[in-house]
C-alpha cells in the first residue's frame, strides 16, 4: 500500500486514526500492530510471513543474549549475537543477492552453469532487517533491555509509517514511546503538516521529474545528446531527493499523528560543502546505522590513517550493496567512499580553508549528480554510455522541449529553490516548516497543496517510491 494512494488516504489512514483515538489505551498498540500487518500484507501475504520470521528470530535471540548477560556468560553472549546476525543477513542475502551471486558465477565460468532463481524481493526487507539487527546488537551492547512482550517488539519492527522505506529507527530511540506516548493536538497538527509536505514532494515534484527523466532514459542512448544526458541526470537528482525525503516526511508526520517521534532522515543534503557533510545530511538513519554498527566496530579512525581509509571504503561498499544487488550500486558506493577518502587525505582541509564556498558547493553538486547517473542507469553499460554523452559533445535527434514539458520547468524551479537554497536564504521559513505552530498562511498553502495532490492522484499520475525496491 502506498502513502500516495487513494485507498490509503481515504480509507486506511482515516479508519486507523479515528479508531486509535476512540479505543482504550490498553488496545492502542494492538490496533497499530494489526493495522501495520494489513498495510504490509496489502503487497502480498507471503511477504508478511518473512517479516514475522524476522520478528521471532530477533525476539528469541535478544532474550538469549540478555540471559547470557545476566549469567555473565561472555561466550554464549557472543555466540547468540553471531547466530542472530548470520540468520538475519542470510534471509536478506537469499532474497536480495542470490541471483546476483549466480550471475557472477556464470559470468566467471563463461557458461550458464546455474539457473537464475525465481525470487521476488520482499518489499522493505532491507529496512526492517537493519532495524531488527540494531535492536539485537543494542541488547548485546546493553544499551537497552530485551523486550519481553513479542507484540511490542513486532510493533517496533513492523510499524507501518516507516516499515517499507524508513527512516531506520533504533529501538532505544523509541523504547519508552512504545508504552508511553505524547498524544496531543499539537503533535497531530504537526504530523498532518509534515505528511502534507511529504505528499506534495512526492506527487507534485518527484513524479513530474520522473515523468521527464524516465521518458529520456527510455530512448536509445545513440539517439540522445549531451544536453539531454545532463538534463536526465539533473532531473533524477531532484527526483530521488523529493521522492525519498517526501516519504521520510510522511513517515515522520504519521508517527507524530500516533504519538511517536522519529529522528529526521534528511537535512537539505544538496547544500552541502563537502561529501562528508553530504552524508551527514542524506539518509541520516542509514548513515548513522553503518557508522554505529559497521564503521566503529571495524575500528573507525582509531587504528591509523590507512585503516581509516580502508574502513571507509568497506562501509561505502556495504552502503552500495545495501541499495541493490548490482555493480551499479557497488560502484556508486565506492565512488562516494573514494571522495570521502580523498577529503580525509587532503581535500577536506582545502575545502575548509577555501573562502569561496560556492566552489565547494559546485564540487559537491558535481560529485553527487555524477553519482546518481550510476544509481539510475539500467546497468553499467548504460551508465558508461550516459557518461560518454555527458563528457563528449553530441547533438540529439530530439529537442529538449520534447521531454522538458512546461510543468516540468515550473517544478524544476521550485525543486531547485526548495532543496535547501530558499531555506538557507530565509531561515525563518525552515523554522516554520519544522515548527508545531499553526500559521494561517501556511495552513492555506497546505490546503492548496493537498488539493493539487488529490487532483493528481485522482488522475492516477503516481509511481511507486524509489526506495521501495531496496
mmCIF file of C-alpha atoms in Angstrom, residues 16-161:
data_model
loop_
_atom_site.group_PDB
_atom_site.id
_atom_site.type_symbol
_atom_site.label_atom_id
_atom_site.label_comp_id
_atom_site.label_asym_id
_atom_site.label_seq_id
_atom_site.Cartn_x
_atom_site.Cartn_y
_atom_site.Cartn_z
ATOM 1 C CA UNK A 16 -6.896 3.635 11.742
ATOM 2 C CA UNK A 17 -6.518 7.209 13.021
ATOM 3 C CA UNK A 18 -10.102 7.543 14.255
ATOM 4 C CA UNK A 19 -10.088 4.052 15.787
ATOM 5 C CA UNK A 20 -6.804 4.808 17.548
ATOM 6 C CA UNK A 21 -8.182 7.827 19.387
ATOM 7 C CA UNK A 22 -11.514 6.181 20.189
ATOM 8 C CA UNK A 23 -10.328 2.931 21.762
ATOM 9 C CA UNK A 24 -8.939 2.341 25.231
ATOM 10 C CA UNK A 25 -5.210 2.989 25.743
ATOM 11 C CA UNK A 26 -4.628 -0.708 26.546
ATOM 12 C CA UNK A 27 -5.509 -1.728 22.988
ATOM 13 C CA UNK A 28 -3.745 1.011 21.006
ATOM 14 C CA UNK A 29 -0.554 -0.944 20.362
ATOM 15 C CA UNK A 30 -2.542 -3.975 19.227
ATOM 16 C CA UNK A 31 -4.548 -1.769 16.852
ATOM 17 C CA UNK A 32 -1.351 -0.289 15.362
ATOM 18 C CA UNK A 33 0.195 -3.757 15.033
ATOM 19 C CA UNK A 34 -2.885 -5.159 13.245
ATOM 20 C CA UNK A 35 -3.027 -2.063 11.008
ATOM 21 C CA UNK A 36 0.690 -2.451 10.189
ATOM 22 C CA UNK A 37 0.226 -6.117 9.259
ATOM 23 C CA UNK A 38 -2.720 -5.246 6.989
ATOM 24 C CA UNK A 39 -0.701 -2.398 5.457
ATOM 25 C CA UNK A 40 2.219 -4.710 4.693
ATOM 26 C CA UNK A 41 0.101 -7.708 3.648
ATOM 27 C CA UNK A 42 -1.551 -5.500 1.020
ATOM 28 C CA UNK A 43 1.532 -6.137 -1.125
ATOM 29 C CA UNK A 44 1.475 -9.913 -0.582
ATOM 30 C CA UNK A 45 0.649 -12.193 2.350
ATOM 31 C CA UNK A 46 3.762 -14.333 1.793
ATOM 32 C CA UNK A 47 5.947 -11.275 2.426
ATOM 33 C CA UNK A 48 4.319 -10.914 5.830
ATOM 34 C CA UNK A 49 5.433 -14.410 6.832
ATOM 35 C CA UNK A 50 9.038 -13.439 6.103
ATOM 36 C CA UNK A 51 8.673 -10.350 8.278
ATOM 37 C CA UNK A 52 7.156 -12.483 11.058
ATOM 38 C CA UNK A 53 10.161 -14.799 10.904
ATOM 39 C CA UNK A 54 12.452 -11.784 11.357
ATOM 40 C CA UNK A 55 10.449 -10.661 14.393
ATOM 41 C CA UNK A 56 10.543 -14.138 16.001
ATOM 42 C CA UNK A 57 14.271 -14.658 15.334
ATOM 43 C CA UNK A 58 15.266 -11.331 16.866
ATOM 44 C CA UNK A 59 12.844 -11.707 19.774
ATOM 45 C CA UNK A 60 14.309 -15.100 20.750
ATOM 46 C CA UNK A 61 17.953 -14.174 20.296
ATOM 47 C CA UNK A 62 17.616 -10.895 22.202
ATOM 48 C CA UNK A 63 16.208 -12.843 25.163
ATOM 49 C CA UNK A 64 19.053 -15.367 24.901
ATOM 50 C CA UNK A 65 21.643 -12.575 24.737
ATOM 51 C CA UNK A 66 20.138 -10.897 27.796
ATOM 52 C CA UNK A 67 20.104 -14.227 29.646
ATOM 53 C CA UNK A 68 23.807 -14.698 28.854
ATOM 54 C CA UNK A 69 24.485 -11.148 30.098
ATOM 55 C CA UNK A 70 22.683 -11.860 33.376
ATOM 56 C CA UNK A 71 24.679 -15.083 33.776
ATOM 57 C CA UNK A 72 27.883 -13.224 32.897
ATOM 58 C CA UNK A 73 28.483 -15.788 30.136
ATOM 59 C CA UNK A 74 30.505 -13.810 27.584
ATOM 60 C CA UNK A 75 30.998 -16.804 25.272
ATOM 61 C CA UNK A 76 27.283 -17.559 24.870
ATOM 62 C CA UNK A 77 26.547 -13.846 24.526
ATOM 63 C CA UNK A 78 28.872 -13.642 21.503
ATOM 64 C CA UNK A 79 27.595 -16.912 20.011
ATOM 65 C CA UNK A 80 23.946 -15.793 20.242
ATOM 66 C CA UNK A 81 24.709 -12.442 18.626
ATOM 67 C CA UNK A 82 26.745 -14.081 15.850
ATOM 68 C CA UNK A 83 23.912 -16.540 15.109
ATOM 69 C CA UNK A 84 21.368 -13.721 15.163
ATOM 70 C CA UNK A 85 23.400 -11.626 12.699
ATOM 71 C CA UNK A 86 24.045 -14.633 10.425
ATOM 72 C CA UNK A 87 20.351 -15.617 10.299
ATOM 73 C CA UNK A 88 19.207 -12.037 9.636
ATOM 74 C CA UNK A 89 21.773 -11.463 6.900
ATOM 75 C CA UNK A 90 21.119 -14.918 5.412
ATOM 76 C CA UNK A 91 17.412 -14.144 4.999
ATOM 77 C CA UNK A 92 18.224 -10.763 3.473
ATOM 78 C CA UNK A 93 21.002 -12.262 1.354
ATOM 79 C CA UNK A 94 18.835 -15.056 -0.049
ATOM 80 C CA UNK A 95 16.102 -12.766 -1.289
ATOM 81 C CA UNK A 96 18.286 -9.858 -2.353
ATOM 82 C CA UNK A 97 21.602 -11.293 -3.547
ATOM 83 C CA UNK A 98 21.094 -14.909 -4.675
ATOM 84 C CA UNK A 99 20.596 -14.093 -8.350
ATOM 85 C CA UNK A 100 23.406 -11.534 -8.268
ATOM 86 C CA UNK A 101 25.829 -14.161 -6.932
ATOM 87 C CA UNK A 102 24.599 -16.691 -9.516
ATOM 88 C CA UNK A 103 25.138 -14.166 -12.323
ATOM 89 C CA UNK A 104 28.704 -13.533 -11.077
ATOM 90 C CA UNK A 105 29.450 -17.272 -11.002
ATOM 91 C CA UNK A 106 28.011 -17.745 -14.502
ATOM 92 C CA UNK A 107 29.984 -14.756 -15.754
ATOM 93 C CA UNK A 108 33.271 -16.048 -14.314
ATOM 94 C CA UNK A 109 32.686 -19.538 -15.716
ATOM 95 C CA UNK A 110 31.559 -18.056 -19.060
ATOM 96 C CA UNK A 111 28.724 -20.549 -19.027
ATOM 97 C CA UNK A 112 25.232 -20.754 -17.583
ATOM 98 C CA UNK A 113 26.129 -23.398 -15.007
ATOM 99 C CA UNK A 114 23.443 -22.260 -12.524
ATOM 100 C CA UNK A 115 19.931 -21.203 -13.455
ATOM 101 C CA UNK A 116 18.668 -17.920 -12.018
ATOM 102 C CA UNK A 117 16.087 -18.393 -9.288
ATOM 103 C CA UNK A 118 12.537 -17.071 -9.439
ATOM 104 C CA UNK A 119 12.873 -14.901 -6.320
ATOM 105 C CA UNK A 120 10.742 -11.849 -5.612
ATOM 106 C CA UNK A 121 12.325 -9.315 -3.258
ATOM 107 C CA UNK A 122 10.006 -8.719 -0.259
ATOM 108 C CA UNK A 123 9.246 -5.032 -0.063
ATOM 109 C CA UNK A 124 11.072 -3.175 2.707
ATOM 110 C CA UNK A 125 13.199 -6.179 3.755
ATOM 111 C CA UNK A 126 16.438 -4.150 3.809
ATOM 112 C CA UNK A 127 14.890 -1.598 6.171
ATOM 113 C CA UNK A 128 13.216 -3.887 8.683
ATOM 114 C CA UNK A 129 16.199 -6.292 8.718
ATOM 115 C CA UNK A 130 18.576 -3.471 9.670
ATOM 116 C CA UNK A 131 16.081 -2.169 12.209
ATOM 117 C CA UNK A 132 15.730 -5.611 13.820
ATOM 118 C CA UNK A 133 19.513 -6.115 13.797
ATOM 119 C CA UNK A 134 20.107 -2.807 15.560
ATOM 120 C CA UNK A 135 17.737 -3.963 18.315
ATOM 121 C CA UNK A 136 19.578 -7.254 18.897
ATOM 122 C CA UNK A 137 23.005 -5.578 18.757
ATOM 123 C CA UNK A 138 21.929 -2.890 21.235
ATOM 124 C CA UNK A 139 20.721 -5.584 23.652
ATOM 125 C CA UNK A 140 24.177 -7.184 23.276
ATOM 126 C CA UNK A 141 25.820 -3.816 23.979
ATOM 127 C CA UNK A 142 23.462 -3.361 26.950
ATOM 128 C CA UNK A 143 22.108 -0.111 25.518
ATOM 129 C CA UNK A 144 18.617 -1.393 26.205
ATOM 130 C CA UNK A 145 16.864 -4.391 27.729
ATOM 131 C CA UNK A 146 15.302 -7.137 25.634
ATOM 132 C CA UNK A 147 11.597 -6.603 25.009
ATOM 133 C CA UNK A 148 9.665 -9.347 26.822
ATOM 134 C CA UNK A 149 6.385 -8.663 25.022
ATOM 135 C CA UNK A 150 6.669 -10.020 21.464
ATOM 136 C CA UNK A 151 3.729 -7.890 20.312
ATOM 137 C CA UNK A 152 5.538 -4.707 21.358
ATOM 138 C CA UNK A 153 8.664 -5.831 19.510
ATOM 139 C CA UNK A 154 6.532 -6.697 16.475
ATOM 140 C CA UNK A 155 5.086 -3.177 16.558
ATOM 141 C CA UNK A 156 8.601 -1.686 16.668
ATOM 142 C CA UNK A 157 9.745 -3.681 13.636
ATOM 143 C CA UNK A 158 6.540 -3.514 11.589
ATOM 144 C CA UNK A 159 5.075 -0.068 12.418
ATOM 145 C CA UNK A 160 3.594 0.948 9.069
ATOM 146 C CA UNK A 161 4.785 4.605 8.747
#
